[in-house]
Every structure is written in C-alpha cells, then in structure tokens.
mmCIF file with all atom_site columns, C-alpha atoms in Angstrom:
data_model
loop_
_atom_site.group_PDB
_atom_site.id
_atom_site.type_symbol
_atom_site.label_atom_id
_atom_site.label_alt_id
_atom_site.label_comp_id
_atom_site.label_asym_id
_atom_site.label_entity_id
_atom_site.label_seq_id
_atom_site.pdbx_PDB_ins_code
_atom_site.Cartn_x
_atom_site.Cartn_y
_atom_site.Cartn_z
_atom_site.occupancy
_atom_site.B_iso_or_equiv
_atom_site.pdbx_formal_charge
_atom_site.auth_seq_id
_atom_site.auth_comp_id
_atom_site.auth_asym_id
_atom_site.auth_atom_id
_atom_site.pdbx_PDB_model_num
ATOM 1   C CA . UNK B 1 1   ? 102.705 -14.131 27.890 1.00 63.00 ? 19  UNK B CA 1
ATOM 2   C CA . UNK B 1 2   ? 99.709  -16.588 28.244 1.00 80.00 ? 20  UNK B CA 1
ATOM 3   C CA . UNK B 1 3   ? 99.978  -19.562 30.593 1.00 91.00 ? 21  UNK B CA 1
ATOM 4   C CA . UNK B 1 4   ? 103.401 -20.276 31.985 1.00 93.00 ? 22  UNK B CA 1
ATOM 5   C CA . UNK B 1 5   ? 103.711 -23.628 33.814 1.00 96.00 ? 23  UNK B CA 1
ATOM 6   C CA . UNK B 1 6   ? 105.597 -23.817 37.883 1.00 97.00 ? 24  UNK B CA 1
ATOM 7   C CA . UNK B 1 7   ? 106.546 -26.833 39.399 1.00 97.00 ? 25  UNK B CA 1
ATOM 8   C CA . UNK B 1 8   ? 107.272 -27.068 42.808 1.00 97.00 ? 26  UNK B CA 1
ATOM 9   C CA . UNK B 1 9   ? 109.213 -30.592 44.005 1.00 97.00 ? 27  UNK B CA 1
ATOM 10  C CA . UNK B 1 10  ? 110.265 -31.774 47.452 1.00 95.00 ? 28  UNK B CA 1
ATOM 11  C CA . UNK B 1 11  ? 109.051 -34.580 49.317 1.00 94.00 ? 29  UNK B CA 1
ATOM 12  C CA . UNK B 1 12  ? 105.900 -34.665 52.128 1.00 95.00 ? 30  UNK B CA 1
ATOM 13  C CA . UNK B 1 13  ? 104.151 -31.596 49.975 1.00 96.00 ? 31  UNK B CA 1
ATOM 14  C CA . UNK B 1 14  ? 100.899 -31.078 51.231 1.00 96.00 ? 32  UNK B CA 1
ATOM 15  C CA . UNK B 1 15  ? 99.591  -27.707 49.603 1.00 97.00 ? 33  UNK B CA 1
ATOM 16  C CA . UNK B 1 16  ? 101.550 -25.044 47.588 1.00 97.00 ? 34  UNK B CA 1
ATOM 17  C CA . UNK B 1 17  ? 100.392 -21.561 46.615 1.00 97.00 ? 35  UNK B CA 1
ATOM 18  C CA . UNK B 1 18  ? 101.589 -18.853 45.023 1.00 97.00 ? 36  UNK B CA 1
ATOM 19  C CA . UNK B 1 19  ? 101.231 -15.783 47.407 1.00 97.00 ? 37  UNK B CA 1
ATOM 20  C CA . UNK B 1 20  ? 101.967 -11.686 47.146 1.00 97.00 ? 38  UNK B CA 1
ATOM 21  C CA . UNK B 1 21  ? 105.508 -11.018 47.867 1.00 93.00 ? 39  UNK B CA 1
ATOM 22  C CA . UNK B 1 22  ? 106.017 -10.931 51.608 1.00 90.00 ? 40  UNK B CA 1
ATOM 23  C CA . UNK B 1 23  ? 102.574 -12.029 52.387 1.00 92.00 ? 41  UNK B CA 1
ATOM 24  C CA . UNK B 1 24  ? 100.510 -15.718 52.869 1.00 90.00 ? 42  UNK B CA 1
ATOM 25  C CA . UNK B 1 25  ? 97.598  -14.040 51.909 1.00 90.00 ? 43  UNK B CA 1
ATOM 26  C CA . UNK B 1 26  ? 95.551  -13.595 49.795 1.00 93.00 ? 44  UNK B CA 1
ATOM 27  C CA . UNK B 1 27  ? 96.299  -16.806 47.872 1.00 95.00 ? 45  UNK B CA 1
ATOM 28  C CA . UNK B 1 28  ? 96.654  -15.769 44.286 1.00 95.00 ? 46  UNK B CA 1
ATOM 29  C CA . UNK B 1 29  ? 96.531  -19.514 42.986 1.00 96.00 ? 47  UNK B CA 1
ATOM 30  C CA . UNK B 1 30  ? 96.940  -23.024 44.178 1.00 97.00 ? 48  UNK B CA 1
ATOM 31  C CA . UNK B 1 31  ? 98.858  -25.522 42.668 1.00 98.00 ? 49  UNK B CA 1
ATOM 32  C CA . UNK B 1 32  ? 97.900  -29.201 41.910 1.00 98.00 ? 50  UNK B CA 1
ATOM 33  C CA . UNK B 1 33  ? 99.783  -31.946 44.403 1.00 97.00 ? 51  UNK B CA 1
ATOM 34  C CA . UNK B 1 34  ? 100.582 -34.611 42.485 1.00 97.00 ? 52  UNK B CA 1
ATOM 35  C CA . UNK B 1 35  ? 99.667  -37.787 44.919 1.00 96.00 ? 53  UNK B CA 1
ATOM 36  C CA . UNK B 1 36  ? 102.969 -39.228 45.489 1.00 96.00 ? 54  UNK B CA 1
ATOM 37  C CA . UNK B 1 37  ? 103.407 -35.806 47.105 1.00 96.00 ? 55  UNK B CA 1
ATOM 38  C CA . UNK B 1 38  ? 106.970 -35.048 45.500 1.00 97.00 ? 56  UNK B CA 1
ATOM 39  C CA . UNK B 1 39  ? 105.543 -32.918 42.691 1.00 98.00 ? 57  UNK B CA 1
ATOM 40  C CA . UNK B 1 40  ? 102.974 -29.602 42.782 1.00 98.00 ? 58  UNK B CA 1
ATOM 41  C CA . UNK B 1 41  ? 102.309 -27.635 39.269 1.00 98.00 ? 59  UNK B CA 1
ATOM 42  C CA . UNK B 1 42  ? 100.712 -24.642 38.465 1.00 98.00 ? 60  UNK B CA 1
ATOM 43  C CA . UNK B 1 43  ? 99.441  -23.372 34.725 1.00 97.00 ? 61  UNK B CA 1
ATOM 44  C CA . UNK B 1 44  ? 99.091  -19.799 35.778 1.00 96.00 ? 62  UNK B CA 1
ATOM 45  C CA . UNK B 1 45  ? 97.593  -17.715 32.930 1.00 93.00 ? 63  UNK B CA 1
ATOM 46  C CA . UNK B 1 46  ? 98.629  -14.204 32.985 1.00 91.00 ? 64  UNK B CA 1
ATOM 47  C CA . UNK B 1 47  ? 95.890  -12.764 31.265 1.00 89.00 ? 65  UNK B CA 1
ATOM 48  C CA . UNK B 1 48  ? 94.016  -13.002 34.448 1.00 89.00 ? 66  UNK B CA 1
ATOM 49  C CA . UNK B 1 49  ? 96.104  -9.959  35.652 1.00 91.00 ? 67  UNK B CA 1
ATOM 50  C CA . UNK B 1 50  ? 96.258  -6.559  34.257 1.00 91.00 ? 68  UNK B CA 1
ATOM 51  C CA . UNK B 1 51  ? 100.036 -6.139  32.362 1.00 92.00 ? 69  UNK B CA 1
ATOM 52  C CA . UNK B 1 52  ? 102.280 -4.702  34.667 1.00 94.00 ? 70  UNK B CA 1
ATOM 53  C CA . UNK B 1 53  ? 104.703 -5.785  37.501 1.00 96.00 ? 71  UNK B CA 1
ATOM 54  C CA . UNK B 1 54  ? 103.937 -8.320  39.964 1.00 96.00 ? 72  UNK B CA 1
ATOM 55  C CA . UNK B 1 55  ? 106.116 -9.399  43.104 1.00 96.00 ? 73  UNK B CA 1
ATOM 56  C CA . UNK B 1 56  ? 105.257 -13.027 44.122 1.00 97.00 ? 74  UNK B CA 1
ATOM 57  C CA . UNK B 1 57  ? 106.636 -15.716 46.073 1.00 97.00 ? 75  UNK B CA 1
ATOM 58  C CA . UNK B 1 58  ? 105.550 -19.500 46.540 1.00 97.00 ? 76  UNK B CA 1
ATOM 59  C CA . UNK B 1 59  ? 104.981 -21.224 49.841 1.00 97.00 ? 77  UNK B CA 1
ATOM 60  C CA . UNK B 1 60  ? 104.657 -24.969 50.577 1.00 96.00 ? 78  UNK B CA 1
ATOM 61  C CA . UNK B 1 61  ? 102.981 -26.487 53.378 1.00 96.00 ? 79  UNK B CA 1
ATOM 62  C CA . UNK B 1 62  ? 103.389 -30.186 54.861 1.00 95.00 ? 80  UNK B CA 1
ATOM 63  C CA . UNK B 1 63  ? 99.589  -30.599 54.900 1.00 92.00 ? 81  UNK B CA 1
ATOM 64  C CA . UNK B 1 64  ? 96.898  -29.912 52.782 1.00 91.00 ? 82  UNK B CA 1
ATOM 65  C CA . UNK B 1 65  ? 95.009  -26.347 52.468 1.00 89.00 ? 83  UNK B CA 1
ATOM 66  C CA . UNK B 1 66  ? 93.958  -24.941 55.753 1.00 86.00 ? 84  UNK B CA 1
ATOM 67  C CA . UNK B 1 67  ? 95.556  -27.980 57.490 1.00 90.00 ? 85  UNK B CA 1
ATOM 68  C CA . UNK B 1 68  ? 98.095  -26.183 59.013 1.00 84.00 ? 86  UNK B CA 1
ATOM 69  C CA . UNK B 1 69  ? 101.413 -27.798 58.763 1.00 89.00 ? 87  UNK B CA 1
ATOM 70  C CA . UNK B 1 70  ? 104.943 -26.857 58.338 1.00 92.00 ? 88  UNK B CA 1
ATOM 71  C CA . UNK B 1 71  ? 105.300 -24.187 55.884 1.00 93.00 ? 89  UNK B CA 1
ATOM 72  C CA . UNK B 1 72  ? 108.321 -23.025 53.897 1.00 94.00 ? 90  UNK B CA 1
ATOM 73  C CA . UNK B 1 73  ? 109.461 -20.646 51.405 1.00 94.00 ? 91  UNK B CA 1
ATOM 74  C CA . UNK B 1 74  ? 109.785 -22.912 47.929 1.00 95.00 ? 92  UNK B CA 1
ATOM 75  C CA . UNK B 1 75  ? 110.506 -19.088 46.320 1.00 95.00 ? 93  UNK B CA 1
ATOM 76  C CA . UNK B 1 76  ? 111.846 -16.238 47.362 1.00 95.00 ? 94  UNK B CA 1
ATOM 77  C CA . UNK B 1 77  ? 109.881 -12.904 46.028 1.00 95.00 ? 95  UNK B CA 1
ATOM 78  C CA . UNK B 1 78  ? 110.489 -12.816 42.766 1.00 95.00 ? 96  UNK B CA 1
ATOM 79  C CA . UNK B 1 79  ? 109.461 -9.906  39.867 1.00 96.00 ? 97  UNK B CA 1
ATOM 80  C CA . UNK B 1 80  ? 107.836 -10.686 37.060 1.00 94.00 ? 98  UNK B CA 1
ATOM 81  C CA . UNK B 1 81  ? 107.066 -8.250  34.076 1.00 94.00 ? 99  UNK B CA 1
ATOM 82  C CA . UNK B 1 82  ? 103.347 -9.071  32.575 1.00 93.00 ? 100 UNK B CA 1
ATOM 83  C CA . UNK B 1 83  ? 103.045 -8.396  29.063 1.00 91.00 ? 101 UNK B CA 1
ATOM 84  C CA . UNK B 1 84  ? 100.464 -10.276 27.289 1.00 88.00 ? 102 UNK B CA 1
ATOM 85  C CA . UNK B 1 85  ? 99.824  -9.210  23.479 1.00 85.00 ? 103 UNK B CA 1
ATOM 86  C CA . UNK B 1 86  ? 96.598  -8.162  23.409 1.00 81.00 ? 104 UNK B CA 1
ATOM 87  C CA . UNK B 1 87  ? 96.320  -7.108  27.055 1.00 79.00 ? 105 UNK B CA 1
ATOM 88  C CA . UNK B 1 88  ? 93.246  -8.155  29.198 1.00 78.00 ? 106 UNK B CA 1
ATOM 89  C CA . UNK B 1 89  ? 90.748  -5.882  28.000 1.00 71.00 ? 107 UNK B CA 1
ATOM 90  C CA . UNK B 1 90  ? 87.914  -6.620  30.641 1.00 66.00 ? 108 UNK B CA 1
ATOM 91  C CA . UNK B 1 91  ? 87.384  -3.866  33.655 1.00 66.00 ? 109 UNK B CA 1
ATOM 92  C CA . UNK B 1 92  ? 87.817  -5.865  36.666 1.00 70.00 ? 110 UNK B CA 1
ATOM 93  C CA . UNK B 1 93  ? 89.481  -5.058  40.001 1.00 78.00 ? 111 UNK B CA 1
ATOM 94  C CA . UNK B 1 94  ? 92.973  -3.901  40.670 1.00 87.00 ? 112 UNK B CA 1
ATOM 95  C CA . UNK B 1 95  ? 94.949  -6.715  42.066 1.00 91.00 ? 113 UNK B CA 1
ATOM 96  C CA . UNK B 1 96  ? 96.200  -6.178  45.417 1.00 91.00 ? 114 UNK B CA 1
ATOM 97  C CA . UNK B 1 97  ? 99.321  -3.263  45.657 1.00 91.00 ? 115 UNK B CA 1
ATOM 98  C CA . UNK B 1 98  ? 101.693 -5.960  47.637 1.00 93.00 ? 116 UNK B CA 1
ATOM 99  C CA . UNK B 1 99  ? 101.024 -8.194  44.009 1.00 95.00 ? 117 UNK B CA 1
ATOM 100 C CA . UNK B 1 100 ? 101.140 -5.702  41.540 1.00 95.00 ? 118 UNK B CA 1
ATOM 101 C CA . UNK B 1 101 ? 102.820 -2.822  42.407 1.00 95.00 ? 119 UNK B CA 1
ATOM 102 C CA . UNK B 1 102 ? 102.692 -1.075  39.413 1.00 94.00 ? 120 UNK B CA 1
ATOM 103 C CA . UNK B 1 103 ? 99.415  -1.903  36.674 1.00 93.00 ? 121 UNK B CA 1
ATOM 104 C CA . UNK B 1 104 ? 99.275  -0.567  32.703 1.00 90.00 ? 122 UNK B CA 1
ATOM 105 C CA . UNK B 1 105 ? 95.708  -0.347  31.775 1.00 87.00 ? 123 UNK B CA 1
ATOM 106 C CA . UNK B 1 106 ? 93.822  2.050   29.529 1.00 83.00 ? 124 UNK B CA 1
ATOM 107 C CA . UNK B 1 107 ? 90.904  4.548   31.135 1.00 82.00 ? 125 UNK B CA 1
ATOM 108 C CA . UNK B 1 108 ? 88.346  2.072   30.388 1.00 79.00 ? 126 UNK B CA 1
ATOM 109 C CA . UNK B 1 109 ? 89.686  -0.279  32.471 1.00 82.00 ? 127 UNK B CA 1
ATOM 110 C CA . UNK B 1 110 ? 89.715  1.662   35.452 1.00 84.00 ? 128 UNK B CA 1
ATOM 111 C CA . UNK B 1 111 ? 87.579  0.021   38.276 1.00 83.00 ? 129 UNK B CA 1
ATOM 112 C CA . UNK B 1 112 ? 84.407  1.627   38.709 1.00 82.00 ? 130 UNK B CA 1
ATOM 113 C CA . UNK B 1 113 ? 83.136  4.088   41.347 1.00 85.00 ? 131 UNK B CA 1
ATOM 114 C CA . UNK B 1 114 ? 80.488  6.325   41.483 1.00 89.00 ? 132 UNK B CA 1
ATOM 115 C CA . UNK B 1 115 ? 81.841  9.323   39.763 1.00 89.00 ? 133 UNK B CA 1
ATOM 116 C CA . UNK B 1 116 ? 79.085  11.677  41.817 1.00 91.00 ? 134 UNK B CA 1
ATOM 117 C CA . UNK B 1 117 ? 82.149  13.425  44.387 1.00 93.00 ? 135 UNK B CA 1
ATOM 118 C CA . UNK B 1 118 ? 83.796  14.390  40.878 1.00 90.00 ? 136 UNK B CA 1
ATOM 119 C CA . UNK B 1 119 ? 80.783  15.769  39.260 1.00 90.00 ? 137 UNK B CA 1
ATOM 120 C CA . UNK B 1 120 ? 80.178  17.537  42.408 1.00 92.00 ? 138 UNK B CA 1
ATOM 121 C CA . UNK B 1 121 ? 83.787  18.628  42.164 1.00 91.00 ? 139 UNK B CA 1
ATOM 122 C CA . UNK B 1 122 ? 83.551  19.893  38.149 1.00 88.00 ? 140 UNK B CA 1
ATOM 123 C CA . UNK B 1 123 ? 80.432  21.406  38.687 1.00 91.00 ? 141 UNK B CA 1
ATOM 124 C CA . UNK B 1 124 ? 81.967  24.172  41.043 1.00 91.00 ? 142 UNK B CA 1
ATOM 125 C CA . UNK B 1 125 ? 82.570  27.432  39.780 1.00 90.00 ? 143 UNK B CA 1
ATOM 126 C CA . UNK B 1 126 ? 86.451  28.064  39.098 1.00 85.00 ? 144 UNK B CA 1
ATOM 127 C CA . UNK B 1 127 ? 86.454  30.301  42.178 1.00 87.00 ? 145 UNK B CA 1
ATOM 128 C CA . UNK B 1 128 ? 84.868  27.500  44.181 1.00 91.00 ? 146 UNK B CA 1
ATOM 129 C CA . UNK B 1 129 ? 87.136  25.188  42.768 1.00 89.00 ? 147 UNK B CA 1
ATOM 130 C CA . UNK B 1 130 ? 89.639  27.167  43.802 1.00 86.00 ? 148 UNK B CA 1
ATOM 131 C CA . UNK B 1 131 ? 88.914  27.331  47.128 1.00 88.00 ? 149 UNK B CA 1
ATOM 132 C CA . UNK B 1 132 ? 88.595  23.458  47.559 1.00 89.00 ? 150 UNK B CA 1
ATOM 133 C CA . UNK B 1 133 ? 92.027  22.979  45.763 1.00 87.00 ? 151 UNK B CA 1
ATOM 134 C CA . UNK B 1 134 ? 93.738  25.559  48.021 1.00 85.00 ? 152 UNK B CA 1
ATOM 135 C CA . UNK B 1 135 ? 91.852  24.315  51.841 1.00 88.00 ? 153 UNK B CA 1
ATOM 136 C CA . UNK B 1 136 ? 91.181  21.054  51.066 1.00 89.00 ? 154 UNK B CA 1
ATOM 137 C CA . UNK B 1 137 ? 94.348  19.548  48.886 1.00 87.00 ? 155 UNK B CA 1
ATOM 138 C CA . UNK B 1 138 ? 94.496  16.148  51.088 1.00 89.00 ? 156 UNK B CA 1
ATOM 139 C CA . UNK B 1 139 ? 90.784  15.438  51.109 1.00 92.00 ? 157 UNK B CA 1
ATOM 140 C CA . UNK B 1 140 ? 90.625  16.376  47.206 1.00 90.00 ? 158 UNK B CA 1
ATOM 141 C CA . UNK B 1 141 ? 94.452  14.250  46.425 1.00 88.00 ? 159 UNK B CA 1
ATOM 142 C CA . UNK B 1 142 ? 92.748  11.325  48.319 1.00 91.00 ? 160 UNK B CA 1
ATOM 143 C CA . UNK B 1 143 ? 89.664  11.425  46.472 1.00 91.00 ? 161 UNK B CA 1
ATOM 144 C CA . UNK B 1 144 ? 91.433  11.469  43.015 1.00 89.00 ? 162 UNK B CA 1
ATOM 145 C CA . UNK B 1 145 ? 93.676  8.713   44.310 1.00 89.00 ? 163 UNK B CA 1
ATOM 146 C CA . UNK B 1 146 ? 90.489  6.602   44.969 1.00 89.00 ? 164 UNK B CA 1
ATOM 147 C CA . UNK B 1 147 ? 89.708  6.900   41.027 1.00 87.00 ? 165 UNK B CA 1
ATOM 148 C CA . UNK B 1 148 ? 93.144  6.456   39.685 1.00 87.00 ? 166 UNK B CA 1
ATOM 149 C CA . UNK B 1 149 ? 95.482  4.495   42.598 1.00 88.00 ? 167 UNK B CA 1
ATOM 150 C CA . UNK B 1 150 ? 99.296  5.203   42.690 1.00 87.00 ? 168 UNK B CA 1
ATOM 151 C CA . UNK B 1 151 ? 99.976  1.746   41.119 1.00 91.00 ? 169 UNK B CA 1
ATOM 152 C CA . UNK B 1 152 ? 97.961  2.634   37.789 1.00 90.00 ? 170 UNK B CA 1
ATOM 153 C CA . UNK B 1 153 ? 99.751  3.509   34.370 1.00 87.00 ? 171 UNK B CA 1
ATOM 154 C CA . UNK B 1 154 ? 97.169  4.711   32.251 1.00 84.00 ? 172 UNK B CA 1
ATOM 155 C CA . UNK B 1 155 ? 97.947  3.594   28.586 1.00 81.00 ? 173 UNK B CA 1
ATOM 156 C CA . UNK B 1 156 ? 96.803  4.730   25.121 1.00 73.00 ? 174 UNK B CA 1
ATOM 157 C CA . UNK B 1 157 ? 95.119  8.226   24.421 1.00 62.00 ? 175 UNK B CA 1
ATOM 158 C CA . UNK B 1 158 ? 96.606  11.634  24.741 1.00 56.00 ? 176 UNK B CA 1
ATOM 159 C CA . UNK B 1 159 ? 99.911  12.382  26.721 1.00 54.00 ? 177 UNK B CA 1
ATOM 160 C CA . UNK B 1 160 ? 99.044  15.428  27.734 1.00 55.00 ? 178 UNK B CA 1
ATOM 161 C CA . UNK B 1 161 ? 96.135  14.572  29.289 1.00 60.00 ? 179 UNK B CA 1
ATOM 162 C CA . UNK B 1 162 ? 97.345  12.250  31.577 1.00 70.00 ? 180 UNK B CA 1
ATOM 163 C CA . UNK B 1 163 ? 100.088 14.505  32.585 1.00 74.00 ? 181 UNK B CA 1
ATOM 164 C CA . UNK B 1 164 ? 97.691  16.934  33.507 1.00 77.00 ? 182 UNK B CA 1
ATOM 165 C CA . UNK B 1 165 ? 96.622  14.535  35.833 1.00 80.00 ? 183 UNK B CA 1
ATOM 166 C CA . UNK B 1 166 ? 99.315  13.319  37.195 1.00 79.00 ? 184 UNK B CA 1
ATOM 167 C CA . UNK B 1 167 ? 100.727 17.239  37.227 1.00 79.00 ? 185 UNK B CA 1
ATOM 168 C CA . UNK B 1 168 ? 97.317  17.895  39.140 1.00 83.00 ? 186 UNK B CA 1
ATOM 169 C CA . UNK B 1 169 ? 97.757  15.115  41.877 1.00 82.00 ? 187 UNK B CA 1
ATOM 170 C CA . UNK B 1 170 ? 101.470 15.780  42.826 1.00 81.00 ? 188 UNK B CA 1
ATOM 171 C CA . UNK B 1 171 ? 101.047 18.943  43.126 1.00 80.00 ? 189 UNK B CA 1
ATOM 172 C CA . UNK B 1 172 ? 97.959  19.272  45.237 1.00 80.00 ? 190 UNK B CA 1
ATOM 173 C CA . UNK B 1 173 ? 99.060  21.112  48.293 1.00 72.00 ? 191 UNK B CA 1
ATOM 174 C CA . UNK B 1 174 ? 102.624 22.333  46.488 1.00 74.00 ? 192 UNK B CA 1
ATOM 175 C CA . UNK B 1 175 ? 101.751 24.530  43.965 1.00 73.00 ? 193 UNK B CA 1
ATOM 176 C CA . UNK B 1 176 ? 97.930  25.617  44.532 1.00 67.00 ? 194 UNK B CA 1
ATOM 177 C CA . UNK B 1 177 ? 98.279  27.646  41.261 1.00 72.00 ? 195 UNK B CA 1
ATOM 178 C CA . UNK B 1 178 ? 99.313  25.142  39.004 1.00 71.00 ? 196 UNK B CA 1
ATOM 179 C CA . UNK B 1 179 ? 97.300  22.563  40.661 1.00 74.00 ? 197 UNK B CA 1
ATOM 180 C CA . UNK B 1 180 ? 93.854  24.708  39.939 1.00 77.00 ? 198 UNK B CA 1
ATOM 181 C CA . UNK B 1 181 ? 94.839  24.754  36.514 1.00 76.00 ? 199 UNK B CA 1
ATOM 182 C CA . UNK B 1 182 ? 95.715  20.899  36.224 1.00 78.00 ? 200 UNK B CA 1
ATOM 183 C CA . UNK B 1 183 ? 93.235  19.898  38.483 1.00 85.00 ? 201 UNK B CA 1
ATOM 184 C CA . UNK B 1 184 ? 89.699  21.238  36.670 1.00 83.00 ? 202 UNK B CA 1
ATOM 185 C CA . UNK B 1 185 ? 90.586  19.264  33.639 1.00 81.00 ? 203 UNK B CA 1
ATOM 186 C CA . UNK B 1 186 ? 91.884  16.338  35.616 1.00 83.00 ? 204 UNK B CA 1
ATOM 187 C CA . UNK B 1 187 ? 87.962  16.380  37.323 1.00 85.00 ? 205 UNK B CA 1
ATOM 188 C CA . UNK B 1 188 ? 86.139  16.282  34.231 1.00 82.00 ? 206 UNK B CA 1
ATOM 189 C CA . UNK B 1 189 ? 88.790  13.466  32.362 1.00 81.00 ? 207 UNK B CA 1
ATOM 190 C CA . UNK B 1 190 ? 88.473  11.285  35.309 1.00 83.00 ? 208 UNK B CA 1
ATOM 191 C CA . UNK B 1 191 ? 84.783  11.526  35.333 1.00 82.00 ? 209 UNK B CA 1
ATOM 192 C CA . UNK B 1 192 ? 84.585  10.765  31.893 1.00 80.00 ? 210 UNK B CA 1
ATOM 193 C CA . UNK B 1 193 ? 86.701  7.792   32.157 1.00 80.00 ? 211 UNK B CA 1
ATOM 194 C CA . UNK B 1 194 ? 84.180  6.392   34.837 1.00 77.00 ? 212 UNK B CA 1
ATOM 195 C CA . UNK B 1 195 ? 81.247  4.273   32.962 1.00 61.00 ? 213 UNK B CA 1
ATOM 196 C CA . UNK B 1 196 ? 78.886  2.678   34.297 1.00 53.00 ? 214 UNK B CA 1
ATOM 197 C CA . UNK B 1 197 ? 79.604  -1.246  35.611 1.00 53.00 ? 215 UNK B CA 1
#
C-alpha cells in the first residue's frame, strides 16, 4: 500500500485525527489544518502498521488539539485491508485490538516477553505437564494468549505447526487429551519464537 493521502474539508476545522473505530483515543495520527481552516490532510503510511485489518474512523474538532471544541464524526468506522508488499518487517508492538482487529505477521515479529513461564512450562515432565494442562487450562490458555494474542495470524513457516498451536489453545479445557498433545509442542515453538529485544 505505502502512503495513501485523506482530506478532510468543512469550514471552522480546528484539529482532525484519525481514531480506532468507536473510540477518540488513542489518536493514531493527526492531520495537518490547512490555515484557512476549510481543508485538513493526512499522508498516512501504512507500513507503520503490521498488514492486517484495521477499523478506523476520523473525528474533527472546532478547536485545535486538546482545545476542546465541538467535535464530529467526519467518518464513520470504516475497514481497511493493509497489505503492503514487502510487509513491515521490524518487531514492534501490536497496535491496539479496537484498531487492528486482526494482524498477519511472521513469529519473528511477535512482541517480546520474557519467555521464562514457558520454559518453566516445557521443562515439566509430560506427567507434570499433564497435570497443569488438565487443573490449570485458564491460567495456562491465558498465558499462551499473552505470547500470541487472538488478533495475531502468524504467517510463513510450517502449517502444521501453527495448527498445533492454535489446536492447543482452543482446546485447553475441552479436550485435555488432545490439548496435552498439542500443547507440549506449542510450549517449546512459542518459546523459540521469543528472541531477545
């Protein structure tokens, strides 16, 4: 995609910014009033963002940024698919869920975290393993979700691995005996997916 231009025109604008879908904040960009006031543009480059889908609207206010003023809607929530060709390869932060509901990014790109609760975690013996799996699915499905969130698509590499991951967290809690199995390779791909920052 690249940089794709918005323009915003009315009359009295004071401050316009492009916003998650149903939200005012945070501000994802701010466009440039023009200083007859009738005209606000934005070159928003989309490499900034993982590829994936994000939900945005645009507000406009009647004074400037943190001036208060009369605010309306200059775009209703709007979806836009993010494809840029090569994708952002950087590892940065996920954008917030309520902006990108859904983010494609390969393992590498994941954010980091300290991947000592899954070491701890592979480093159980299978009946141990077993046991946290089978008491504990919540605790371990939240833990998992904190390395790979719900709005993640992991791209490139084996498809069978990341099924076994996604096999192991929908079933935690379901299917204890197909989530052991899932689950202990799931442990040891995440972890390896985690580098250093």
């Amino acid at each position: 995609m690249g940089t794709i231009r918005l323009e915003v025109r009315g009359t009295n604008i004071g401050n316009v910014e492009l916003v998650p879908a149903g939200a005012i904040a945070p501000v994802v960009a701010r466009f440039v009033v023009m200083p007859n006031r009738d005209l606000a543009t934005l070159d928003l480059d989309t490499a900034q963002f993982p590829n994936g889908t994000m939900t945005a609207s645009i507000v406009a206010y009647s004074a400037e940024a943190g001036q208060g003023g009369v605010m309306v809607e200059a775009m209703s929530a709007r979806r836009w698919l993010l494809r840029n060709d090569p994708p952002p390869s950087a590892r940065t932060g996920l954008p917030p869920v309520n902006l990108m509901p859904e983010v494609q990014i390969y393992p590498t790109q994941l954010p980091y975290r300290d991947p000592a609760p899954l070491n701890a975690l592979a480093a159980l013996s299978d009946a141990a393993f077993a046991t946290e799996l089978t008491t504990r699915p919540a605790e371990i499905r939240a833990l998992l979700l904190t390395y790979l969130p719900p709005q993640v698509i992991l791209l490139g590499g084996g498809i069978a691995g990341y099924t076994e991951i996604y096999g192991c967290i929908n079933t935690l809690g379901s299917n204890p005996s197909a989530a052991i199995t899932a689950c202990r390779g799931t442990v040891l791909r995440l972890a390896g997916y985690i580098q250093a920052p």
